[in-house]
Amino acid sequence: MVERSAVRILVLDDDPFMLKLLGRMLANLGFASVALCDSGQAALERVGAAEAAEPNLILLDLNMPAMDGIEFVRHLVGHGYAGSLILVSGENDRIVQAAEKLVQAHGIPVLGRLQKPVHPDRLSELLEKWVPRLDAGPGAAPRIYEAEALRGALRNAEFVNYYQPKVRLADGEVAGMETLVRWHHPDDGLVPPDRFIGLAEASGLIGELTRQVFAASVTQAAAWRRVGLALPVAVNVAMDDLASLDFLDFVAEFTARAGVPPHDVVLEVTESQLMQDTRAPLEVLTRLRLKRFRIAIDDFGTGHSSLAQLRDLPFDELKIDRGFVHGAWADETLRAMYDASLSLAWQLGMSVVAEGVEDRSDWDWVRRTGCDLAQGAFISAPLQAADVPPWIEAWHRRRPAAEPPPRGPGRTTE
Ligand code: C2E
Ligand code: CA
Ligand code: CA
């Protein structure tokens, strides 16, 4: 049983009555540290405040007028939030269910959902089962990093690229590697990107980080080519990178010098970032494409792109977010999102990657839909560069795509 007085809870709801009610329920259950916020902005200020300890649990109302619950979660991820969530909503089950998938896709544990009007018994039940990741105190919670530490890490070359394979569903051929950066922290070990990318963006260090990741990735692609592996590499880029013309020159020159064809270099931009402002990035993306680099739209389904934006941006590849892939074969709502994304991408001439293919059921199902490429734990976790060639050999032996695709509706026209 956790010491309830040590647990920090934040309640976010735009309805003042609901806030008070939930606050009172939590106090009655013995939780002493409860912060009440009536807007996403106020809650984010609290989560990001250096002087206050981060909450261990957030009760989140999904429907708020200014910043809705989904957008709030995206910001939380950017802050490297390490606690858990309870989703509170008056919405019908389907919306809450989709929201829950999304939150989990971002790696934040969801204790459960509360339907409005909230019953104290149900709240108490969720909290009973919960073991917060706070253990003995502040030392146990994942560390929040400062910009200065990140600057030092860039100087000391502490960032290491991992590579996750992407394979063709039709025949299992390896189609490329996505570069995923990790921080080899001298004290904390391997730190995942969700805990520092947001900080790098907020502190103006993302440009330098992207360059280091890009340079290492293209250098690695050149090394693989020398041993007969012509593996395309993908690199994640941030909006800030695309706002500068320097970046374009850097990418083009570095790739040419490494002797890697631009066609084998993919730049991935997330859908949610793209929608903030498309003018400056549009120019850089279009010029990259003219130079024969390939451009992918990442985490598709989690942003709010309009059809016009999709039509106007020169994408080659669309990656369906894993929140709409893993388990979609058993969930009608997810499947509807997935199907819509797939046919939209095909109509716009893009090839489609299903992310988050975690098990054989996911694999069989995405294959049956006729999707072009797959990525995920079922195929391989992100690997260190040295482990890539042996993985390829092993995959060729075990790939489950030698047999014809399982029966079912698929792509009929190309
Ligand atoms: P992403 O681009 O969507 O990358 C895929 C993430 O999903 C990776 O997490 C990967 O390890 C994870 N993943 C792969 N297969 C599965 C699966 O089957 N199931 C589940 N649940 N997860 C899977 P990772 O490496 O922690 O990266 C998280 C995010 O950090 C990336 O999401 C990307 O947005 C960002 N990121 C990573 N490297 C860079 C970088 O160099 N620059 C920038 N700007 N962002 C980066
Ligand atoms: Ca990506
Ligand atoms: Ca993604």
CSV table of C-alpha atoms and ligand atoms in Angstrom, one decimal:
chain,number,residue,atom,x,y,z
A,1,MET,CA,0.0,0.0,0.0
A,2,VAL,CA,1.4,3.4,-0.9
A,3,GLU,CA,1.7,6.3,1.5
A,4,ARG,CA,-1.2,8.3,0.2
A,5,SER,CA,0.1,11.6,1.6
A,6,ALA,CA,3.3,11.3,-0.5
A,7,VAL,CA,1.4,11.0,-3.8
A,8,ARG,CA,1.0,14.1,-5.9
A,9,ILE,CA,-2.2,14.3,-7.9
A,10,LEU,CA,-3.2,17.0,-10.4
A,11,VAL,CA,-6.8,17.3,-11.5
A,12,LEU,CA,-7.5,19.0,-14.8
A,13,ASP,CA,-11.1,19.9,-15.7
A,14,ASP,CA,-12.6,23.1,-17.1
A,15,ASP,CA,-15.7,22.7,-15.0
A,16,PRO,CA,-15.1,24.3,-11.6
A,17,PHE,CA,-17.8,22.2,-10.0
A,18,MET,CA,-16.2,19.0,-11.2
A,19,LEU,CA,-12.8,20.2,-10.0
A,20,LYS,CA,-14.1,20.8,-6.5
A,21,LEU,CA,-16.0,17.5,-6.5
A,22,LEU,CA,-13.0,15.5,-7.5
A,23,GLY,CA,-10.7,17.4,-5.1
A,24,ARG,CA,-13.1,16.6,-2.3
A,25,MET,CA,-13.3,12.9,-3.2
A,26,LEU,CA,-9.5,12.6,-3.3
A,27,ALA,CA,-9.2,14.3,0.1
A,28,ASN,CA,-11.7,11.9,1.5
A,29,LEU,CA,-9.6,9.0,0.2
A,30,GLY,CA,-6.6,10.4,2.1
A,31,PHE,CA,-4.7,12.1,-0.7
A,32,ALA,CA,-3.3,15.3,0.7
A,33,SER,CA,-1.4,16.8,-2.2
A,34,VAL,CA,-4.0,17.5,-4.8
A,35,ALA,CA,-3.6,20.4,-7.3
A,36,LEU,CA,-6.7,21.7,-9.2
A,37,CYS,CA,-6.3,23.3,-12.6
A,38,ASP,CA,-9.0,24.5,-14.9
A,39,SER,CA,-7.1,24.7,-18.1
A,40,GLY,CA,-4.4,22.7,-20.0
A,41,GLN,CA,-2.2,25.8,-20.0
A,42,ALA,CA,-2.3,26.1,-16.2
A,43,ALA,CA,-1.7,22.4,-15.7
A,44,LEU,CA,1.3,22.4,-18.1
A,45,GLU,CA,2.8,25.3,-16.2
A,46,ARG,CA,2.6,23.3,-13.0
A,47,VAL,CA,4.0,20.1,-14.6
A,48,GLY,CA,6.9,22.1,-16.1
A,49,ALA,CA,7.6,24.3,-13.0
A,50,ALA,CA,11.1,23.7,-11.8
A,51,GLU,CA,10.4,24.4,-8.2
A,52,ALA,CA,7.4,22.0,-7.8
A,53,ALA,CA,7.7,18.3,-8.0
A,54,GLU,CA,6.0,16.7,-10.9
A,55,PRO,CA,2.6,15.0,-10.2
A,56,ASN,CA,2.5,11.2,-10.1
A,57,LEU,CA,-1.0,11.1,-11.4
A,58,ILE,CA,-3.2,13.3,-13.5
A,59,LEU,CA,-7.0,13.1,-13.7
A,60,LEU,CA,-7.6,14.5,-17.2
A,61,ASP,CA,-10.9,15.7,-18.6
A,62,LEU,CA,-10.9,15.0,-22.3
A,63,ASN,CA,-13.3,17.7,-23.3
A,64,MET,CA,-12.0,21.2,-22.6
A,65,PRO,CA,-12.7,24.3,-24.7
A,66,ALA,CA,-9.2,25.8,-25.2
A,67,MET,CA,-6.7,22.9,-25.1
A,68,ASP,CA,-8.4,19.5,-25.3
A,69,GLY,CA,-7.2,16.4,-23.5
A,70,ILE,CA,-5.5,14.9,-26.5
A,71,GLU,CA,-3.5,18.0,-27.2
A,72,PHE,CA,-2.6,18.2,-23.5
A,73,VAL,CA,-1.2,14.7,-23.6
A,74,ARG,CA,1.0,15.6,-26.5
A,75,HIS,CA,2.5,18.5,-24.4
A,76,LEU,CA,2.9,16.1,-21.5
A,77,VAL,CA,4.9,13.8,-23.7
A,78,GLY,CA,7.1,16.7,-24.7
A,79,HIS,CA,7.7,17.4,-21.0
A,80,GLY,CA,8.8,13.8,-20.5
A,81,TYR,CA,6.0,13.3,-18.0
A,82,ALA,CA,6.7,10.1,-16.0
A,83,GLY,CA,3.5,9.6,-14.0
A,84,SER,CA,0.2,8.0,-14.8
A,85,LEU,CA,-3.2,9.2,-16.1
A,86,ILE,CA,-6.9,8.7,-15.4
A,87,LEU,CA,-9.2,9.8,-18.3
A,88,VAL,CA,-12.4,11.5,-17.2
A,89,SER,CA,-15.0,12.1,-19.8
A,90,GLY,CA,-18.7,12.6,-20.4
A,91,GLU,CA,-18.1,11.4,-24.0
A,92,ASN,CA,-19.3,8.2,-25.3
A,93,ASP,CA,-17.1,5.2,-24.9
A,94,ARG,CA,-15.6,5.2,-28.3
A,95,ILE,CA,-13.9,8.5,-28.0
A,96,VAL,CA,-12.5,7.7,-24.6
A,97,GLN,CA,-11.3,4.3,-25.9
A,98,ALA,CA,-9.5,5.9,-28.8
A,99,ALA,CA,-8.0,8.5,-26.5
A,100,GLU,CA,-6.8,5.8,-24.2
A,101,LYS,CA,-5.0,4.0,-27.1
A,102,LEU,CA,-3.3,7.2,-28.0
A,103,VAL,CA,-2.1,7.9,-24.5
A,104,GLN,CA,-0.7,4.4,-24.2
A,105,ALA,CA,0.9,4.8,-27.6
A,106,HIS,CA,2.9,7.6,-26.0
A,107,GLY,CA,4.0,5.2,-23.2
A,108,ILE,CA,2.0,6.9,-20.4
A,109,PRO,CA,0.2,4.3,-18.2
A,110,VAL,CA,-3.6,4.8,-18.0
A,111,LEU,CA,-5.1,3.5,-14.8
A,112,GLY,CA,-8.5,3.6,-16.2
A,113,ARG,CA,-11.4,5.7,-17.3
A,114,LEU,CA,-14.0,7.6,-15.3
A,115,GLN,CA,-17.3,8.3,-16.8
A,116,LYS,CA,-19.1,11.5,-15.7
A,117,PRO,CA,-20.9,11.7,-13.3
A,118,VAL,CA,-18.0,10.3,-11.3
A,119,HIS,CA,-18.7,7.8,-8.5
A,120,PRO,CA,-16.4,7.9,-5.5
A,121,ASP,CA,-16.4,4.1,-5.4
A,122,ARG,CA,-15.1,3.8,-8.9
A,123,LEU,CA,-12.4,6.4,-8.3
A,124,SER,CA,-11.3,4.6,-5.1
A,125,GLU,CA,-11.2,1.3,-7.0
A,126,LEU,CA,-8.8,2.7,-9.6
A,127,LEU,CA,-6.6,4.2,-7.0
A,128,GLU,CA,-6.5,1.0,-4.9
A,129,LYS,CA,-4.9,-0.9,-7.8
A,130,TRP,CA,-2.4,1.7,-8.5
A,131,VAL,CA,1.3,1.5,-7.5
A,132,PRO,CA,2.8,4.8,-8.4
A,133,ARG,CA,6.4,4.8,-9.7
A,134,LEU,CA,7.6,6.9,-6.8
A,135,ASP,CA,9.1,4.2,-4.5
A,136,ALA,CA,11.2,5.8,-1.8
A,137,GLY,CA,11.1,9.4,-3.0
A,138,PRO,CA,12.4,11.9,-5.5
A,139,GLY,CA,15.5,9.9,-6.4
A,140,ALA,CA,13.3,7.1,-7.8
A,141,ALA,CA,11.3,9.2,-10.3
A,142,PRO,CA,13.0,9.6,-13.7
A,143,ARG,CA,15.2,12.5,-13.7
A,144,ILE,CA,14.2,15.7,-15.5
A,145,TYR,CA,17.1,17.1,-17.4
A,146,GLU,CA,18.2,20.7,-17.8
A,147,ALA,CA,19.2,22.3,-21.1
A,148,GLU,CA,22.8,22.7,-19.8
A,149,ALA,CA,23.1,18.9,-19.4
A,150,LEU,CA,21.9,18.4,-22.9
A,151,ARG,CA,24.4,20.9,-24.2
A,152,GLY,CA,27.2,19.0,-22.4
A,153,ALA,CA,26.0,15.7,-23.9
A,154,LEU,CA,26.1,17.2,-27.4
A,155,ARG,CA,29.6,18.4,-26.8
A,156,ASN,CA,30.7,15.0,-25.4
A,157,ALA,CA,29.0,13.0,-28.2
A,158,GLU,CA,26.9,11.0,-25.7
A,159,PHE,CA,24.0,10.4,-28.2
A,160,VAL,CA,23.9,7.1,-29.9
A,161,ASN,CA,21.8,6.0,-32.9
A,162,TYR,CA,19.7,2.9,-32.8
A,163,TYR,CA,18.1,1.5,-35.9
A,164,GLN,CA,14.7,-0.1,-36.3
A,165,PRO,CA,14.0,-2.2,-39.4
A,166,LYS,CA,11.1,-1.5,-41.7
A,167,VAL,CA,10.1,-4.4,-43.9
A,168,ARG,CA,8.0,-5.0,-47.0
A,169,LEU,CA,4.8,-6.8,-46.1
A,170,ALA,CA,4.5,-8.6,-49.5
A,171,ASP,CA,7.7,-10.5,-49.3
A,172,GLY,CA,9.4,-9.6,-46.0
A,173,GLU,CA,12.3,-7.8,-47.7
A,174,VAL,CA,14.1,-5.3,-45.5
A,175,ALA,CA,13.2,-1.9,-46.8
A,176,GLY,CA,15.2,0.4,-44.6
A,177,MET,CA,16.1,1.4,-41.1
A,178,GLU,CA,14.6,4.2,-38.9
A,179,THR,CA,17.2,6.1,-36.8
A,180,LEU,CA,16.1,6.4,-33.2
A,181,VAL,CA,18.4,8.3,-30.9
A,182,ARG,CA,19.2,7.4,-27.3
A,183,TRP,CA,21.3,9.3,-24.8
A,184,HIS,CA,24.1,7.2,-23.2
A,185,HIS,CA,24.0,9.1,-19.9
A,186,PRO,CA,27.1,8.6,-17.8
A,187,ASP,CA,25.1,8.1,-14.6
A,188,ASP,CA,21.5,7.2,-15.7
A,189,GLY,CA,22.3,4.7,-18.5
A,190,LEU,CA,20.3,4.6,-21.7
A,191,VAL,CA,17.8,7.5,-21.7
A,192,PRO,CA,15.0,7.3,-24.3
A,193,PRO,CA,14.3,10.2,-26.7
A,194,ASP,CA,10.9,11.0,-25.2
A,195,ARG,CA,12.8,12.3,-22.2
A,196,PHE,CA,14.9,14.8,-24.0
A,197,ILE,CA,13.6,15.7,-27.5
A,198,GLY,CA,11.0,18.0,-26.0
A,199,LEU,CA,13.7,19.8,-24.0
A,200,ALA,CA,16.0,20.0,-27.0
A,201,GLU,CA,13.2,21.6,-29.0
A,202,ALA,CA,12.3,24.0,-26.2
A,203,SER,CA,15.9,25.1,-25.6
A,204,GLY,CA,17.0,25.6,-29.1
A,205,LEU,CA,19.3,22.6,-29.2
A,206,ILE,CA,17.3,20.4,-31.5
A,207,GLY,CA,19.2,21.7,-34.6
A,208,GLU,CA,22.5,20.5,-33.3
A,209,LEU,CA,21.0,17.2,-32.1
A,210,THR,CA,19.4,16.5,-35.5
A,211,ARG,CA,22.7,17.2,-37.3
A,212,GLN,CA,24.6,14.8,-35.1
A,213,VAL,CA,21.9,12.1,-35.5
A,214,PHE,CA,21.7,12.7,-39.3
A,215,ALA,CA,25.5,12.7,-39.8
A,216,ALA,CA,25.9,9.5,-37.8
A,217,SER,CA,23.0,7.8,-39.7
A,218,VAL,CA,24.2,8.7,-43.2
A,219,THR,CA,27.7,7.7,-42.2
A,220,GLN,CA,26.4,4.4,-41.1
A,221,ALA,CA,24.4,4.0,-44.3
A,222,ALA,CA,27.6,4.5,-46.3
A,223,ALA,CA,29.4,1.9,-44.1
A,224,TRP,CA,26.6,-0.6,-44.8
A,225,ARG,CA,26.8,0.1,-48.5
A,226,ARG,CA,30.5,-0.8,-48.4
A,227,VAL,CA,29.7,-4.3,-47.1
A,228,GLY,CA,27.0,-4.7,-49.7
A,229,LEU,CA,23.9,-3.6,-47.7
A,230,ALA,CA,22.2,-0.8,-49.6
A,231,LEU,CA,19.9,0.1,-46.6
A,232,PRO,CA,17.9,3.3,-46.8
A,233,VAL,CA,17.9,5.2,-43.6
A,234,ALA,CA,15.2,7.4,-42.1
A,235,VAL,CA,15.9,10.3,-39.7
A,236,ASN,CA,13.3,12.1,-37.6
A,237,VAL,CA,13.4,15.9,-38.0
A,238,ALA,CA,11.8,18.6,-36.0
A,239,MET,CA,9.9,21.7,-37.3
A,240,ASP,CA,12.8,24.0,-36.3
A,241,ASP,CA,15.1,22.1,-38.5
A,242,LEU,CA,12.9,22.7,-41.5
A,243,ALA,CA,12.6,26.3,-40.8
A,244,SER,CA,16.2,26.9,-41.7
A,245,LEU,CA,17.7,26.8,-45.2
A,246,ASP,CA,21.1,25.9,-43.7
A,247,PHE,CA,19.6,22.6,-42.8
A,248,LEU,CA,18.8,21.9,-46.4
A,249,ASP,CA,22.4,22.6,-47.5
A,250,PHE,CA,23.8,20.6,-44.6
A,251,VAL,CA,21.7,17.5,-45.5
A,252,ALA,CA,22.4,17.8,-49.2
A,253,GLU,CA,26.2,18.3,-48.8
A,254,PHE,CA,26.6,15.7,-46.1
A,255,THR,CA,24.8,13.0,-48.1
A,256,ALA,CA,26.7,13.8,-51.3
A,257,ARG,CA,30.0,13.6,-49.5
A,258,ALA,CA,29.1,10.3,-47.9
A,259,GLY,CA,28.3,8.9,-51.3
A,260,VAL,CA,24.8,7.9,-50.3
A,261,PRO,CA,22.0,8.5,-53.0
A,262,PRO,CA,19.5,11.0,-51.6
A,263,HIS,CA,16.8,8.5,-52.6
A,264,ASP,CA,18.0,6.3,-49.8
A,265,VAL,CA,17.5,9.0,-47.2
A,266,VAL,CA,14.1,9.6,-45.7
A,267,LEU,CA,13.2,12.5,-43.5
A,268,GLU,CA,10.3,11.9,-41.1
A,269,VAL,CA,8.2,14.8,-39.9
A,270,THR,CA,5.4,14.2,-37.4
A,271,GLU,CA,1.8,15.1,-38.4
A,272,SER,CA,1.2,17.1,-35.3
A,273,GLN,CA,4.2,19.3,-35.7
A,274,LEU,CA,3.5,19.9,-39.3
A,275,MET,CA,0.1,21.4,-38.7
A,276,GLN,CA,1.5,24.3,-36.6
A,277,ASP,CA,2.7,26.2,-39.6
A,278,THR,CA,3.3,24.8,-43.0
A,279,ARG,CA,4.7,27.7,-45.0
A,280,ALA,CA,8.4,27.7,-44.1
A,281,PRO,CA,8.7,23.9,-43.8
A,282,LEU,CA,6.8,23.5,-47.1
A,283,GLU,CA,9.6,25.3,-48.9
A,284,VAL,CA,12.4,23.2,-47.4
A,285,LEU,CA,10.5,19.9,-47.8
A,286,THR,CA,9.7,20.7,-51.4
A,287,ARG,CA,13.3,21.5,-52.1
A,288,LEU,CA,14.5,18.4,-50.3
A,289,ARG,CA,12.2,16.4,-52.5
A,290,LEU,CA,13.5,18.1,-55.7
A,291,LYS,CA,16.9,16.9,-54.6
A,292,ARG,CA,15.4,13.4,-54.5
A,293,PHE,CA,15.4,12.9,-50.7
A,294,ARG,CA,12.3,11.1,-49.5
A,295,ILE,CA,9.8,12.6,-47.1
A,296,ALA,CA,7.6,10.8,-44.7
A,297,ILE,CA,4.7,12.0,-42.5
A,298,ASP,CA,5.0,10.3,-39.1
A,299,ASP,CA,2.6,9.4,-36.4
A,300,PHE,CA,-0.3,9.8,-38.8
A,301,GLY,CA,-3.7,9.9,-37.1
A,302,THR,CA,-2.5,11.8,-34.0
A,303,GLY,CA,-2.5,15.3,-35.5
A,304,HIS,CA,-5.2,17.2,-37.3
A,305,SER,CA,-3.9,17.6,-40.8
A,306,SER,CA,-6.5,18.8,-43.3
A,307,LEU,CA,-6.9,17.2,-46.7
A,308,ALA,CA,-5.6,20.4,-48.3
A,309,GLN,CA,-2.4,20.2,-46.3
A,310,LEU,CA,-1.8,16.7,-47.3
A,311,ARG,CA,-2.4,17.5,-50.9
A,312,ASP,CA,0.0,20.4,-50.8
A,313,LEU,CA,2.9,18.7,-49.0
A,314,PRO,CA,5.1,16.5,-51.1
A,315,PHE,CA,5.1,13.3,-49.0
A,316,ASP,CA,6.4,9.9,-50.3
A,317,GLU,CA,5.5,7.9,-47.3
A,318,LEU,CA,2.8,7.9,-44.6
A,319,LYS,CA,3.4,6.2,-41.3
A,320,ILE,CA,0.2,5.2,-39.5
A,321,ASP,CA,0.6,5.7,-35.8
A,322,ARG,CA,0.9,2.6,-33.7
A,323,GLY,CA,-2.1,3.7,-31.7
A,324,PHE,CA,-4.2,2.7,-34.7
A,325,VAL,CA,-2.3,-0.4,-35.7
A,326,HIS,CA,-1.5,-2.6,-32.7
A,327,GLY,CA,-4.7,-4.5,-31.8
A,328,ALA,CA,-6.7,-2.8,-34.6
A,329,TRP,CA,-7.7,-6.2,-36.0
A,330,ALA,CA,-9.9,-6.6,-32.9
A,331,ASP,CA,-11.2,-3.1,-32.5
A,332,GLU,CA,-13.6,-1.6,-35.0
A,333,THR,CA,-12.9,2.1,-34.1
A,334,LEU,CA,-9.2,1.7,-34.6
A,335,ARG,CA,-9.7,-0.2,-37.8
A,336,ALA,CA,-11.9,2.5,-39.2
A,337,MET,CA,-9.1,5.1,-38.6
A,338,TYR,CA,-6.5,2.7,-40.0
A,339,ASP,CA,-8.5,2.0,-43.2
A,340,ALA,CA,-9.2,5.6,-43.8
A,341,SER,CA,-5.5,6.6,-43.5
A,342,LEU,CA,-4.5,3.7,-45.8
A,343,SER,CA,-6.8,4.6,-48.6
A,344,LEU,CA,-6.1,8.4,-48.3
A,345,ALA,CA,-2.4,7.7,-48.5
A,346,TRP,CA,-2.8,5.5,-51.5
A,347,GLN,CA,-5.0,7.9,-53.3
A,348,LEU,CA,-2.3,10.6,-52.8
A,349,GLY,CA,0.3,8.2,-54.2
A,350,MET,CA,2.2,7.6,-50.9
A,351,SER,CA,3.4,4.3,-49.7
A,352,VAL,CA,2.2,3.3,-46.2
A,353,VAL,CA,4.0,2.1,-43.2
A,354,ALA,CA,2.1,0.4,-40.3
A,355,GLU,CA,3.9,1.2,-37.1
A,356,GLY,CA,3.6,-0.8,-33.9
A,357,VAL,CA,3.3,-4.2,-35.4
A,358,GLU,CA,3.8,-6.0,-32.1
A,359,ASP,CA,2.7,-9.5,-32.7
A,360,ARG,CA,1.8,-12.1,-35.2
A,361,SER,CA,-1.9,-11.1,-35.2
A,362,ASP,CA,-1.0,-7.5,-36.0
A,363,TRP,CA,1.4,-8.8,-38.8
A,364,ASP,CA,-1.2,-11.1,-40.4
A,365,TRP,CA,-3.8,-8.4,-40.3
A,366,VAL,CA,-1.8,-5.5,-41.7
A,367,ARG,CA,-0.5,-7.8,-44.4
A,368,ARG,CA,-4.1,-8.7,-45.4
A,369,THR,CA,-5.0,-5.0,-45.7
A,370,GLY,CA,-2.4,-4.8,-48.4
A,371,CYS,CA,-0.3,-2.2,-46.5
A,372,ASP,CA,3.1,-1.7,-48.0
A,373,LEU,CA,5.5,-1.7,-45.1
A,374,ALA,CA,5.6,-2.6,-41.4
A,375,GLN,CA,7.7,-1.7,-38.4
A,376,GLY,CA,7.4,-2.8,-34.8
A,377,ALA,CA,8.5,-5.1,-32.1
A,378,PHE,CA,7.2,-8.2,-34.0
A,379,ILE,CA,9.9,-7.5,-36.6
A,380,SER,CA,12.6,-6.1,-34.4
A,381,ALA,CA,13.2,-3.7,-31.6
A,382,PRO,CA,15.6,-0.8,-32.4
A,383,LEU,CA,19.1,-2.2,-32.8
A,384,GLN,CA,22.6,-1.0,-32.4
A,385,ALA,CA,24.3,-0.7,-35.7
A,386,ALA,CA,26.5,-3.7,-35.2
A,387,ASP,CA,23.5,-5.9,-34.6
A,388,VAL,CA,21.9,-5.0,-37.9
A,389,PRO,CA,23.7,-7.4,-40.3
A,390,PRO,CA,23.2,-10.5,-38.0
A,391,TRP,CA,19.5,-9.5,-37.5
A,392,ILE,CA,19.0,-9.4,-41.3
A,393,GLU,CA,20.4,-12.9,-41.7
A,394,ALA,CA,18.2,-14.2,-38.9
A,395,TRP,CA,15.1,-12.4,-40.3
A,396,HIS,CA,15.6,-13.9,-43.7
A,397,ARG,CA,15.4,-17.3,-42.0
A,398,ARG,CA,12.3,-16.6,-39.9
A,399,ARG,CA,10.3,-14.0,-41.9
A,400,PRO,CA,6.7,-15.1,-42.0
A,401,ALA,CA,6.1,-13.7,-45.4
A,402,ALA,CA,7.3,-16.6,-47.6
A,403,GLU,CA,3.7,-18.0,-47.7
A,404,PRO,CA,1.0,-16.2,-49.7
A,405,PRO,CA,-0.9,-13.5,-47.8
A,406,PRO,CA,-3.7,-14.8,-45.6
A,407,ARG,CA,-7.1,-14.4,-47.3
A,408,GLY,CA,-9.2,-11.3,-46.9
A,409,PRO,CA,-9.9,-8.0,-48.5
A,410,GLY,CA,-6.7,-6.3,-49.8
A,411,ARG,CA,-5.5,-3.8,-52.3
A,412,THR,CA,-7.0,-4.5,-55.7
A,413,THR,CA,-5.5,-1.8,-57.8
A,414,GLU,CA,-2.0,-0.4,-57.8
B,1,C2E,P1,8.7,7.5,-33.6
B,1,C2E,O1,9.4,8.2,-34.7
B,1,C2E,O2,7.2,7.2,-33.8
B,1,C2E,O3,9.5,6.2,-33.4
B,1,C2E,C1,8.9,4.9,-33.1
B,1,C2E,C2,9.0,4.7,-31.6
B,1,C2E,O4,8.2,3.5,-31.3
B,1,C2E,C3,10.4,4.3,-31.1
B,1,C2E,O5,10.4,4.8,-29.7
B,1,C2E,C4,10.3,2.8,-31.1
B,1,C2E,O6,11.2,2.2,-30.2
B,1,C2E,C5,8.9,2.5,-30.7
B,1,C2E,N1,8.4,1.2,-31.2
B,1,C2E,C6,8.9,0.5,-32.2
B,1,C2E,N2,8.2,-0.6,-32.4
B,1,C2E,C7,7.2,-0.6,-31.4
B,1,C2E,C8,6.2,-1.5,-31.1
B,1,C2E,O7,6.0,-2.5,-31.7
B,1,C2E,N3,5.4,-1.2,-30.0
B,1,C2E,C9,5.6,-0.1,-29.3
B,1,C2E,N4,4.8,0.1,-28.2
B,1,C2E,N5,6.6,0.8,-29.6
B,1,C2E,C10,7.4,0.5,-30.6
B,1,C2E,P2,11.6,5.6,-29.3
B,1,C2E,O8,12.9,5.2,-29.9
B,1,C2E,O9,11.6,5.7,-27.8
B,1,C2E,O10,11.3,7.0,-29.9
B,1,C2E,C11,10.2,7.8,-29.5
B,1,C2E,C12,10.1,9.0,-30.3
B,1,C2E,O11,11.1,10.0,-30.1
B,1,C2E,C13,10.1,8.7,-31.8
B,1,C2E,O12,8.8,8.3,-32.2
B,1,C2E,C14,10.4,10.1,-32.4
B,1,C2E,O13,9.3,10.9,-32.5
B,1,C2E,C15,11.3,10.7,-31.3
B,1,C2E,N6,12.7,10.6,-31.8
B,1,C2E,C16,13.5,9.5,-31.8
B,1,C2E,N7,14.7,9.8,-32.3
B,1,C2E,C17,14.7,11.1,-32.7
B,1,C2E,C18,15.6,12.0,-33.3
B,1,C2E,O14,16.7,11.7,-33.6
B,1,C2E,N8,15.1,13.3,-33.6
B,1,C2E,C19,13.9,13.7,-33.2
B,1,C2E,N9,13.5,14.9,-33.5
B,1,C2E,N10,13.0,12.9,-32.7
B,1,C2E,C20,13.4,11.6,-32.4
B,2,CA,CA,9.6,8.4,-36.7
B,3,CA,CA,6.0,7.2,-35.5
